[in-house]
Amino acid sequence: MSVVRTNVILYIQLAGYCIAALLSLCITIPMSMHQDNFKGHCLLFSTGKWRETDGQFIVDWASQAYCNYTIFVGVIMLVISATQIYRFSKFLYRGKDCSFLAAFIDVISSFLMCGMTLLAALFITLGFNVWCDQMRFEFCADATENDIDKADGIDTKGFYMQLFAAQFGVWLSWTVWMGLTVFAVVKLCKYHQQENMRVSMAKERKRLINEDVVNEVQTSGSAGGKTPGRDNPAQETMVGGSSKLGVNRVGSDKHDFIH
């Protein structure tokens, strides 16, 4: 039953890493396209003012670190997912599972990826909202149809779909990594429970062995304390006959002395 459960967890983890690998592309590709269209600028948390004379948006660009971080998270996610897909596929092919140390490392890596993905999701969501709040259009997507910043030479076409795809991918990735963390913890707890069971069985076996040794010693001691004639009936008969003979001889000597 434990082997079946382990295989189920392995299949779930393998599927989760496959989904995470696909979602990493939903983060990396749109964000890279966005930075290329915006000439290296990052719209996340960028603000500015509208110029009334020509309707241009004078942008106060935020740091590129926001976009670079989300791309970095997507690349790391792809590398880890590809590595884990290879590992777990090999485990399933061989019918084995990882060791306790490897399971512990999986828990740590999944937990770190949850934190990194959550931070990237907050960067994209909050930063995109700040940018859209600066747009004076009814919908933020309407800005894609207008050349709002000719001075920087940015291409606004498609930025809304790019950021929307990245936002969708990063939040879904965070959900997947949360699930992977849960299953990694379940596997680690199962290994810990099995280790405790082995230790308990070893202690019980040692106790039973000690009890058997004590019983053997007590049995040998009681066997050595028996009287010599108990184990040999003939010897006991001879001893009894000799005693009777001695009594008869003493009686006859006493009779002769009286006479």
PDB file of C-alpha atoms in Angstrom:
ATOM      1  CA  MET A   1       0.000   0.000   0.000  1.00  0.00           C
ATOM      2  CA  SER A   2       2.853   2.412   0.805  1.00  0.00           C
ATOM      3  CA  VAL A   3       4.416   1.769  -2.616  1.00  0.00           C
ATOM      4  CA  VAL A   4       1.131   2.599  -4.332  1.00  0.00           C
ATOM      5  CA  ARG A   5       0.775   5.811  -2.341  1.00  0.00           C
ATOM      6  CA  THR A   6       4.356   6.782  -3.157  1.00  0.00           C
ATOM      7  CA  ASN A   7       3.732   6.218  -6.863  1.00  0.00           C
ATOM      8  CA  VAL A   8       0.598   8.365  -6.706  1.00  0.00           C
ATOM      9  CA  ILE A   9       2.541  11.188  -5.074  1.00  0.00           C
ATOM     10  CA  LEU A  10       5.276  10.817  -7.688  1.00  0.00           C
ATOM     11  CA  TYR A  11       2.769  11.056 -10.532  1.00  0.00           C
ATOM     12  CA  ILE A  12       1.164  14.136  -8.986  1.00  0.00           C
ATOM     13  CA  GLN A  13       4.531  15.814  -8.468  1.00  0.00           C
ATOM     14  CA  LEU A  14       5.598  14.996 -12.025  1.00  0.00           C
ATOM     15  CA  ALA A  15       2.387  16.487 -13.416  1.00  0.00           C
ATOM     16  CA  GLY A  16       2.838  19.568 -11.228  1.00  0.00           C
ATOM     17  CA  TYR A  17       6.369  20.167 -12.470  1.00  0.00           C
ATOM     18  CA  CYS A  18       5.219  19.770 -16.092  1.00  0.00           C
ATOM     19  CA  ILE A  19       2.542  22.423 -15.525  1.00  0.00           C
ATOM     20  CA  ALA A  20       5.060  24.675 -13.765  1.00  0.00           C
ATOM     21  CA  ALA A  21       7.430  24.382 -16.737  1.00  0.00           C
ATOM     22  CA  LEU A  22       4.694  25.458 -19.150  1.00  0.00           C
ATOM     23  CA  LEU A  23       3.608  28.330 -16.915  1.00  0.00           C
ATOM     24  CA  SER A  24       7.187  29.581 -16.657  1.00  0.00           C
ATOM     25  CA  LEU A  25       7.029  30.260 -20.394  1.00  0.00           C
ATOM     26  CA  CYS A  26       3.824  32.246 -19.835  1.00  0.00           C
ATOM     27  CA  ILE A  27       5.866  34.535 -17.574  1.00  0.00           C
ATOM     28  CA  THR A  28       9.220  34.747 -19.334  1.00  0.00           C
ATOM     29  CA  ILE A  29       8.071  35.200 -22.947  1.00  0.00           C
ATOM     30  CA  PRO A  30       5.469  37.998 -22.421  1.00  0.00           C
ATOM     31  CA  MET A  31       7.713  39.951 -20.043  1.00  0.00           C
ATOM     32  CA  SER A  32      10.657  39.685 -22.439  1.00  0.00           C
ATOM     33  CA  MET A  33       8.470  40.858 -25.323  1.00  0.00           C
ATOM     34  CA  HIS A  34       7.230  43.747 -23.205  1.00  0.00           C
ATOM     35  CA  GLN A  35      10.724  44.967 -22.406  1.00  0.00           C
ATOM     36  CA  ASP A  36      11.701  44.654 -26.053  1.00  0.00           C
ATOM     37  CA  ASN A  37       8.699  46.710 -27.181  1.00  0.00           C
ATOM     38  CA  PHE A  38       9.312  49.315 -24.483  1.00  0.00           C
ATOM     39  CA  LYS A  39      13.006  49.696 -25.430  1.00  0.00           C
ATOM     40  CA  GLY A  40      14.252  48.193 -22.175  1.00  0.00           C
ATOM     41  CA  HIS A  41      11.864  50.151 -19.979  1.00  0.00           C
ATOM     42  CA  CYS A  42       9.525  48.483 -17.471  1.00  0.00           C
ATOM     43  CA  LEU A  43       5.996  49.809 -17.045  1.00  0.00           C
ATOM     44  CA  LEU A  44       5.563  48.188 -13.628  1.00  0.00           C
ATOM     45  CA  PHE A  45       5.093  50.952 -11.016  1.00  0.00           C
ATOM     46  CA  SER A  46       5.886  53.606 -13.649  1.00  0.00           C
ATOM     47  CA  THR A  47       4.023  56.890 -13.380  1.00  0.00           C
ATOM     48  CA  GLY A  48       3.936  60.111 -15.339  1.00  0.00           C
ATOM     49  CA  LYS A  49       1.948  63.117 -16.495  1.00  0.00           C
ATOM     50  CA  TRP A  50      -0.108  63.819 -19.551  1.00  0.00           C
ATOM     51  CA  ARG A  51       0.907  66.747 -21.728  1.00  0.00           C
ATOM     52  CA  GLU A  52      -2.171  68.558 -22.884  1.00  0.00           C
ATOM     53  CA  THR A  53      -0.600  70.156 -25.955  1.00  0.00           C
ATOM     54  CA  ASP A  54      -0.028  66.955 -27.911  1.00  0.00           C
ATOM     55  CA  GLY A  55      -1.601  64.316 -25.676  1.00  0.00           C
ATOM     56  CA  GLN A  56       1.713  62.630 -24.940  1.00  0.00           C
ATOM     57  CA  PHE A  57       2.452  60.804 -21.717  1.00  0.00           C
ATOM     58  CA  ILE A  58       5.648  61.937 -20.028  1.00  0.00           C
ATOM     59  CA  VAL A  59       6.723  58.775 -18.275  1.00  0.00           C
ATOM     60  CA  ASP A  60       8.674  58.634 -15.043  1.00  0.00           C
ATOM     61  CA  TRP A  61      10.042  55.166 -15.550  1.00  0.00           C
ATOM     62  CA  ALA A  62      10.391  52.865 -12.556  1.00  0.00           C
ATOM     63  CA  SER A  63      13.324  50.537 -12.025  1.00  0.00           C
ATOM     64  CA  GLN A  64      13.865  47.746 -14.540  1.00  0.00           C
ATOM     65  CA  ALA A  65      14.462  45.408 -11.606  1.00  0.00           C
ATOM     66  CA  TYR A  66      10.732  44.682 -11.360  1.00  0.00           C
ATOM     67  CA  CYS A  67      10.557  43.226 -14.858  1.00  0.00           C
ATOM     68  CA  ASN A  68      13.992  41.618 -14.620  1.00  0.00           C
ATOM     69  CA  TYR A  69      13.012  39.873 -11.401  1.00  0.00           C
ATOM     70  CA  THR A  70       9.860  38.373 -12.920  1.00  0.00           C
ATOM     71  CA  ILE A  71      11.871  37.126 -15.918  1.00  0.00           C
ATOM     72  CA  PHE A  72      14.487  35.695 -13.548  1.00  0.00           C
ATOM     73  CA  VAL A  73      11.790  33.850 -11.579  1.00  0.00           C
ATOM     74  CA  GLY A  74      10.401  32.413 -14.810  1.00  0.00           C
ATOM     75  CA  VAL A  75      13.838  31.152 -15.882  1.00  0.00           C
ATOM     76  CA  ILE A  76      14.582  29.619 -12.468  1.00  0.00           C
ATOM     77  CA  MET A  77      11.158  27.988 -12.483  1.00  0.00           C
ATOM     78  CA  LEU A  78      11.841  26.461 -15.898  1.00  0.00           C
ATOM     79  CA  VAL A  79      15.251  25.112 -14.852  1.00  0.00           C
ATOM     80  CA  ILE A  80      13.977  23.581 -11.604  1.00  0.00           C
ATOM     81  CA  SER A  81      10.913  22.111 -13.291  1.00  0.00           C
ATOM     82  CA  ALA A  82      12.964  20.533 -16.092  1.00  0.00           C
ATOM     83  CA  THR A  83      15.391  19.044 -13.563  1.00  0.00           C
ATOM     84  CA  GLN A  84      12.590  17.637 -11.433  1.00  0.00           C
ATOM     85  CA  ILE A  85      10.778  16.231 -14.462  1.00  0.00           C
ATOM     86  CA  TYR A  86      13.928  14.301 -15.367  1.00  0.00           C
ATOM     87  CA  ARG A  87      14.439  13.079 -11.780  1.00  0.00           C
ATOM     88  CA  PHE A  88      10.888  11.920 -11.171  1.00  0.00           C
ATOM     89  CA  SER A  89      10.604  10.309 -14.596  1.00  0.00           C
ATOM     90  CA  LYS A  90      13.702   8.274 -13.763  1.00  0.00           C
ATOM     91  CA  PHE A  91      12.239   7.301 -10.383  1.00  0.00           C
ATOM     92  CA  LEU A  92       9.011   6.131 -11.975  1.00  0.00           C
ATOM     93  CA  TYR A  93      10.891   4.174 -14.627  1.00  0.00           C
ATOM     94  CA  ARG A  94      12.967   2.395 -11.989  1.00  0.00           C
ATOM     95  CA  GLY A  95      10.055   1.923  -9.605  1.00  0.00           C
ATOM     96  CA  LYS A  96      11.865   3.716  -6.788  1.00  0.00           C
ATOM     97  CA  ASP A  97      11.576   6.969  -4.884  1.00  0.00           C
ATOM     98  CA  CYS A  98      13.980   9.610  -3.652  1.00  0.00           C
ATOM     99  CA  SER A  99      15.777   9.463  -0.309  1.00  0.00           C
ATOM    100  CA  PHE A 100      14.837  11.335   2.850  1.00  0.00           C
ATOM    101  CA  LEU A 101      17.484  13.999   2.191  1.00  0.00           C
ATOM    102  CA  ALA A 102      16.279  14.530  -1.379  1.00  0.00           C
ATOM    103  CA  ALA A 103      12.692  14.840  -0.141  1.00  0.00           C
ATOM    104  CA  PHE A 104      13.819  17.441   2.401  1.00  0.00           C
ATOM    105  CA  ILE A 105      15.612  19.410  -0.345  1.00  0.00           C
ATOM    106  CA  ASP A 106      12.432  19.246  -2.463  1.00  0.00           C
ATOM    107  CA  VAL A 107      10.471  20.778   0.407  1.00  0.00           C
ATOM    108  CA  ILE A 108      12.974  23.634   0.788  1.00  0.00           C
ATOM    109  CA  SER A 109      13.153  24.351  -2.951  1.00  0.00           C
ATOM    110  CA  SER A 110       9.364  24.273  -3.332  1.00  0.00           C
ATOM    111  CA  PHE A 111       8.946  26.587  -0.359  1.00  0.00           C
ATOM    112  CA  LEU A 112      11.484  29.052  -1.783  1.00  0.00           C
ATOM    113  CA  MET A 113       9.803  28.973  -5.184  1.00  0.00           C
ATOM    114  CA  CYS A 114       6.467  29.725  -3.525  1.00  0.00           C
ATOM    115  CA  GLY A 115       7.937  32.845  -1.957  1.00  0.00           C
ATOM    116  CA  MET A 116       9.697  33.985  -5.119  1.00  0.00           C
ATOM    117  CA  THR A 117       6.631  33.382  -7.282  1.00  0.00           C
ATOM    118  CA  LEU A 118       4.369  35.206  -4.846  1.00  0.00           C
ATOM    119  CA  LEU A 119       6.685  38.228  -4.867  1.00  0.00           C
ATOM    120  CA  ALA A 120       6.771  38.222  -8.671  1.00  0.00           C
ATOM    121  CA  ALA A 121       2.978  37.995  -8.781  1.00  0.00           C
ATOM    122  CA  LEU A 122       2.662  40.997  -6.469  1.00  0.00           C
ATOM    123  CA  PHE A 123       5.134  42.974  -8.587  1.00  0.00           C
ATOM    124  CA  ILE A 124       3.191  42.318 -11.790  1.00  0.00           C
ATOM    125  CA  THR A 125      -0.286  42.841 -10.316  1.00  0.00           C
ATOM    126  CA  LEU A 126       0.399  45.949  -8.252  1.00  0.00           C
ATOM    127  CA  GLY A 127       2.800  47.464 -10.758  1.00  0.00           C
ATOM    128  CA  PHE A 128       0.394  46.946 -13.640  1.00  0.00           C
ATOM    129  CA  ASN A 129      -2.407  48.540 -11.623  1.00  0.00           C
ATOM    130  CA  VAL A 130      -0.237  51.605 -10.977  1.00  0.00           C
ATOM    131  CA  TRP A 131       0.414  51.965 -14.712  1.00  0.00           C
ATOM    132  CA  CYS A 132      -3.248  51.516 -15.645  1.00  0.00           C
ATOM    133  CA  ASP A 133      -4.278  54.123 -13.043  1.00  0.00           C
ATOM    134  CA  GLN A 134      -2.146  56.636 -14.954  1.00  0.00           C
ATOM    135  CA  MET A 135      -3.983  55.993 -18.215  1.00  0.00           C
ATOM    136  CA  ARG A 136      -6.780  58.463 -18.890  1.00  0.00           C
ATOM    137  CA  PHE A 137      -8.710  56.051 -21.044  1.00  0.00           C
ATOM    138  CA  GLU A 138     -11.856  54.265 -19.931  1.00  0.00           C
ATOM    139  CA  PHE A 139     -10.097  50.923 -20.168  1.00  0.00           C
ATOM    140  CA  CYS A 140      -6.396  50.296 -19.814  1.00  0.00           C
ATOM    141  CA  ALA A 141      -6.428  48.194 -22.964  1.00  0.00           C
ATOM    142  CA  ASP A 142      -7.402  51.287 -24.988  1.00  0.00           C
ATOM    143  CA  ALA A 143      -3.876  52.640 -24.466  1.00  0.00           C
ATOM    144  CA  THR A 144      -2.565  49.940 -26.797  1.00  0.00           C
ATOM    145  CA  GLU A 145      -4.250  51.711 -29.727  1.00  0.00           C
ATOM    146  CA  ASN A 146      -2.580  55.053 -29.075  1.00  0.00           C
ATOM    147  CA  ASP A 147       1.016  56.182 -29.466  1.00  0.00           C
ATOM    148  CA  ILE A 148       1.271  57.722 -26.027  1.00  0.00           C
ATOM    149  CA  ASP A 149       5.074  58.110 -25.769  1.00  0.00           C
ATOM    150  CA  LYS A 150       6.799  59.060 -29.008  1.00  0.00           C
ATOM    151  CA  ALA A 151       9.788  60.543 -27.178  1.00  0.00           C
ATOM    152  CA  ASP A 152      10.944  57.169 -25.854  1.00  0.00           C
ATOM    153  CA  GLY A 153       9.947  55.366 -29.040  1.00  0.00           C
ATOM    154  CA  ILE A 154       8.026  52.642 -27.202  1.00  0.00           C
ATOM    155  CA  ASP A 155       5.584  50.334 -28.939  1.00  0.00           C
ATOM    156  CA  THR A 156       2.428  50.135 -26.858  1.00  0.00           C
ATOM    157  CA  LYS A 157       0.716  47.597 -29.091  1.00  0.00           C
ATOM    158  CA  GLY A 158       0.081  44.409 -27.180  1.00  0.00           C
ATOM    159  CA  PHE A 159       1.402  45.510 -23.791  1.00  0.00           C
ATOM    160  CA  TYR A 160      -1.970  44.839 -22.161  1.00  0.00           C
ATOM    161  CA  MET A 161      -2.144  41.228 -23.381  1.00  0.00           C
ATOM    162  CA  GLN A 162       1.501  40.681 -22.506  1.00  0.00           C
ATOM    163  CA  LEU A 163       1.080  41.839 -18.922  1.00  0.00           C
ATOM    164  CA  PHE A 164      -2.259  40.049 -18.609  1.00  0.00           C
ATOM    165  CA  ALA A 165      -0.686  36.750 -19.761  1.00  0.00           C
ATOM    166  CA  ALA A 166       2.248  37.222 -17.386  1.00  0.00           C
ATOM    167  CA  GLN A 167      -0.116  38.006 -14.520  1.00  0.00           C
ATOM    168  CA  PHE A 168      -2.234  34.951 -15.250  1.00  0.00           C
ATOM    169  CA  GLY A 169       0.832  32.721 -15.540  1.00  0.00           C
ATOM    170  CA  VAL A 170       2.538  33.924 -12.373  1.00  0.00           C
ATOM    171  CA  TRP A 171      -0.525  33.555 -10.126  1.00  0.00           C
ATOM    172  CA  LEU A 172      -1.290  30.117 -11.504  1.00  0.00           C
ATOM    173  CA  SER A 173       2.368  29.202 -11.031  1.00  0.00           C
ATOM    174  CA  TRP A 174       2.170  30.248  -7.397  1.00  0.00           C
ATOM    175  CA  THR A 175      -0.846  27.953  -6.947  1.00  0.00           C
ATOM    176  CA  VAL A 176       1.017  25.047  -8.551  1.00  0.00           C
ATOM    177  CA  TRP A 177       4.082  25.582  -6.363  1.00  0.00           C
ATOM    178  CA  MET A 178       1.876  25.670  -3.292  1.00  0.00           C
ATOM    179  CA  GLY A 179       0.497  22.273  -4.274  1.00  0.00           C
ATOM    180  CA  LEU A 180       3.984  20.923  -4.935  1.00  0.00           C
ATOM    181  CA  THR A 181       5.070  22.142  -1.503  1.00  0.00           C
ATOM    182  CA  VAL A 182       2.146  20.373   0.162  1.00  0.00           C
ATOM    183  CA  PHE A 183       2.894  17.045  -1.544  1.00  0.00           C
ATOM    184  CA  ALA A 184       6.608  17.382  -0.792  1.00  0.00           C
ATOM    185  CA  VAL A 185       5.786  17.879   2.897  1.00  0.00           C
ATOM    186  CA  VAL A 186       3.434  14.866   2.824  1.00  0.00           C
ATOM    187  CA  LYS A 187       6.200  12.700   1.385  1.00  0.00           C
ATOM    188  CA  LEU A 188       8.678  13.965   3.972  1.00  0.00           C
ATOM    189  CA  CYS A 189       6.243  13.212   6.811  1.00  0.00           C
ATOM    190  CA  LYS A 190       5.697   9.729   5.406  1.00  0.00           C
ATOM    191  CA  TYR A 191       9.438   9.105   5.393  1.00  0.00           C
ATOM    192  CA  HIS A 192       9.711  10.400   8.954  1.00  0.00           C
ATOM    193  CA  GLN A 193       6.901   8.092  10.060  1.00  0.00           C
ATOM    194  CA  GLN A 194       8.576   5.106   8.411  1.00  0.00           C
ATOM    195  CA  GLU A 195      11.883   5.960  10.103  1.00  0.00           C
ATOM    196  CA  ASN A 196      10.178   6.151  13.506  1.00  0.00           C
ATOM    197  CA  MET A 197       8.553   2.778  12.839  1.00  0.00           C
ATOM    198  CA  ARG A 198      11.939   1.229  11.987  1.00  0.00           C
ATOM    199  CA  VAL A 199      13.458   2.606  15.189  1.00  0.00           C
ATOM    200  CA  SER A 200      10.539   1.314  17.272  1.00  0.00           C
ATOM    201  CA  MET A 201      10.747  -2.141  15.683  1.00  0.00           C
ATOM    202  CA  ALA A 202      14.507  -2.268  16.294  1.00  0.00           C
ATOM    203  CA  LYS A 203      14.021  -1.357  19.971  1.00  0.00           C
ATOM    204  CA  GLU A 204      11.277  -3.962  20.381  1.00  0.00           C
ATOM    205  CA  ARG A 205      13.421  -6.620  18.747  1.00  0.00           C
ATOM    206  CA  LYS A 206      16.342  -5.779  21.035  1.00  0.00           C
ATOM    207  CA  ARG A 207      14.054  -5.971  24.076  1.00  0.00           C
ATOM    208  CA  LEU A 208      12.739  -9.397  23.045  1.00  0.00           C
ATOM    209  CA  ILE A 209      16.270 -10.676  22.461  1.00  0.00           C
ATOM    210  CA  ASN A 210      17.320  -9.490  25.919  1.00  0.00           C
ATOM    211  CA  GLU A 211      14.307 -11.188  27.492  1.00  0.00           C
ATOM    212  CA  ASP A 212      15.166 -14.471  25.722  1.00  0.00           C
ATOM    213  CA  VAL A 213      18.755 -14.295  26.981  1.00  0.00           C
ATOM    214  CA  VAL A 214      17.575 -13.695  30.564  1.00  0.00           C
ATOM    215  CA  ASN A 215      15.140 -16.630  30.370  1.00  0.00           C
ATOM    216  CA  GLU A 216      17.856 -18.934  29.064  1.00  0.00           C
ATOM    217  CA  VAL A 217      20.188 -17.928  31.900  1.00  0.00           C
ATOM    218  CA  GLN A 218      17.488 -18.564  34.516  1.00  0.00           C
ATOM    219  CA  THR A 219      16.655 -21.943  32.989  1.00  0.00           C
ATOM    220  CA  SER A 220      20.306 -22.995  33.002  1.00  0.00           C
ATOM    221  CA  GLY A 221      20.691 -21.917  36.655  1.00  0.00           C
ATOM    222  CA  SER A 222      17.668 -23.901  37.826  1.00  0.00           C
ATOM    223  CA  ALA A 223      18.864 -26.990  35.953  1.00  0.00           C
ATOM    224  CA  GLY A 224      22.319 -26.805  37.590  1.00  0.00           C
ATOM    225  CA  GLY A 225      20.832 -26.652  41.139  1.00  0.00           C
ATOM    226  CA  LYS A 226      19.270 -30.173  41.067  1.00  0.00           C
ATOM    227  CA  THR A 227      20.450 -32.973  43.497  1.00  0.00           C
ATOM    228  CA  PRO A 228      22.839 -35.584  42.022  1.00  0.00           C
ATOM    229  CA  GLY A 229      20.465 -38.511  42.463  1.00  0.00           C
ATOM    230  CA  ARG A 230      17.457 -36.849  40.847  1.00  0.00           C
ATOM    231  CA  ASP A 231      18.611 -37.447  37.334  1.00  0.00           C
ATOM    232  CA  ASN A 232      19.746 -41.107  37.971  1.00  0.00           C
ATOM    233  CA  PRO A 233      17.119 -43.397  39.609  1.00  0.00           C
ATOM    234  CA  ALA A 234      19.589 -46.283  39.873  1.00  0.00           C
ATOM    235  CA  GLN A 235      21.963 -44.122  41.866  1.00  0.00           C
ATOM    236  CA  GLU A 236      19.125 -43.170  44.201  1.00  0.00           C
ATOM    237  CA  THR A 237      18.241 -46.878  44.686  1.00  0.00           C
ATOM    238  CA  MET A 238      21.818 -47.761  45.511  1.00  0.00           C
ATOM    239  CA  VAL A 239      22.053 -44.974  48.041  1.00  0.00           C
ATOM    240  CA  GLY A 240      18.792 -46.122  49.653  1.00  0.00           C
ATOM    241  CA  GLY A 241      19.999 -49.762  49.817  1.00  0.00           C
ATOM    242  CA  SER A 242      23.271 -48.772  51.406  1.00  0.00           C
ATOM    243  CA  SER A 243      21.437 -46.838  54.076  1.00  0.00           C
ATOM    244  CA  LYS A 244      19.250 -49.809  54.933  1.00  0.00           C
ATOM    245  CA  LEU A 245      22.272 -52.116  55.073  1.00  0.00           C
ATOM    246  CA  GLY A 246      24.035 -49.840  57.504  1.00  0.00           C
ATOM    247  CA  VAL A 247      21.035 -49.780  59.803  1.00  0.00           C
ATOM    248  CA  ASN A 248      20.780 -53.585  59.853  1.00  0.00           C
ATOM    249  CA  ARG A 249      24.468 -53.937  60.638  1.00  0.00           C
ATOM    250  CA  VAL A 250      24.307 -51.542  63.524  1.00  0.00           C
ATOM    251  CA  GLY A 251      21.338 -53.440  64.920  1.00  0.00           C
ATOM    252  CA  SER A 252      23.150 -56.800  64.762  1.00  0.00           C
ATOM    253  CA  ASP A 253      26.233 -55.422  66.513  1.00  0.00           C
ATOM    254  CA  LYS A 254      24.064 -54.126  69.288  1.00  0.00           C
ATOM    255  CA  HIS A 255      22.434 -57.565  69.732  1.00  0.00           C
ATOM    256  CA  ASP A 256      25.787 -59.333  69.970  1.00  0.00           C
ATOM    257  CA  PHE A 257      27.013 -56.921  72.602  1.00  0.00           C
ATOM    258  CA  ILE A 258      23.988 -57.661  74.837  1.00  0.00           C
ATOM    259  CA  HIS A 259      24.556 -61.353  74.640  1.00  0.00           C
TER     260      HIS A 259
END
